[in-house]
Amino acid sequence: MSVPYATLPTAIIPEEQIQYAAALTAEPLDAAEPAPPHTRPSESTVVEPDRGYVPRGHHREADENGVWRIVKDPIQGRIAQDIYEDHGTFMEASATVQIVTFYKTEERQAEWANRLKLPKNSDKLAATLKQKGDPNKTWRWIHCEGLHGPTMKTIAKETGWPLDKFAGIFAWTRPSSEWANGCLRVHFLDQLTPIWMLFREDESNPVFITCTKLDPNPKLRTRWEDFVDFGDSRPNLLLRKDPSLMLYAMMRAIIQDLRFTASQKHKDMTAAYNLAMSKPSQKSLQYFYELQQSLIRIKLDTTSLRDAATNLIIFVDSMHTHRKEKKPLVSEDTRYMLKDQIGLITLLFNELPEVTRQADAVANLAFNVSSH
């Protein structure tokens, strides 16, 4: 029995949304205003929908007699009819695409194609994506850096993704996971680097897609590429045989990066304290402020990662519970490793409040002493 639709969006309360936006921009809380209506990207279909929704590029408007009409949006400040042309969602003018081919049945290294710069190589990208290979012997990882609408649309078309469902994940307002109609969509965030993952049931063209904005955190990129090149300490986990392990690779890279950053910030407290004690100044106060803001951001990212990863594991469990007649999209090995990572996420989540309290205590001590 298949599960036709399942989603557990991670809700965010208004107060938390304002705090999160302020933490990322370091602006006063009053500056964290929500986007005005009809300028927010929405997960609508690419063509005019026939499901009872207001079409993209239109809105409801009541006339002086209170009669509701559907009218076209003004050109300024409205979203595009085609979501791939919506610069509020796909806001970058270029992208870089990396395609890696793995060999399931051969003990050989993955084949890294030349990186393609878009839009310059748009024709070459389409032609390369059409070269599927033997699905019984190979699978491909497609990684795109840059939210460039035409590039994303090409990737969706050539990999068989429904255009609206592919684009929709990039309009999500915070990390979450969804499993619907054989399509798995996952969105994580690591210190201003959003990561989107798309994986679907398609035995004729097995593809795992990951996306980030331009210039993602280089340390984070190194962590997931190290897993692709070298694996981890478990020799039985073979990525070349199991594309679903990319979920583990990405989650592992994020939690490693968050834990490393939290540990480094903990060490920075000593430097901050010594600076404040030796030279009490506006500069040392700013140092403590930036330290605290960084810890807040790590805490929020850890919370969102925990919630999105928990939902992901629920969906993976449902694949194994309800779909025994066919091979689950996500393997048992990946299922186990995702649950293992949840333990590390929980550990960091429980440690961060104490680290934050220590930062506050050190700041108060330093400035109380220096003021006398």
Coordinates of N, CA and C in Angstrom, one line a residue, residues 269-279 366:
M269 N 35.2 32.7 23.7 CA 34.8 33.5 24.9 C 36.0 33.9 25.7
T270 N 37.0 33.1 25.7 CA 38.2 33.5 26.4 C 38.9 34.7 25.8
A271 N 39.0 34.7 24.5 CA 39.5 35.9 23.8 C 38.7 37.1 24.0
A272 N 37.3 36.9 24.0 CA 36.4 38.0 24.2 C 36.6 38.6 25.6
Y273 N 36.8 37.7 26.6 CA 36.9 38.1 28.0 C 38.2 38.9 28.2
N274 N 39.3 38.4 27.6 CA 40.6 39.0 27.7 C 40.6 40.4 27.1
L275 N 39.9 40.5 25.9 CA 39.8 41.8 25.2 C 39.1 42.8 26.1
A276 N 38.0 42.4 26.6 CA 37.1 43.3 27.4 C 37.9 43.7 28.7
M277 N 38.6 42.8 29.3 CA 39.3 43.2 30.5 C 40.5 44.1 30.3
S278 N 41.2 43.9 29.2 CA 42.4 44.7 28.9 C 42.0 46.1 28.3
K279 N 41.0 46.1 27.4 CA 40.7 47.3 26.7 C 39.2 47.5 26.7
A366 N 32.9 40.7 32.6 CA 33.9 41.5 32.0 C 33.6 43.0 32.1

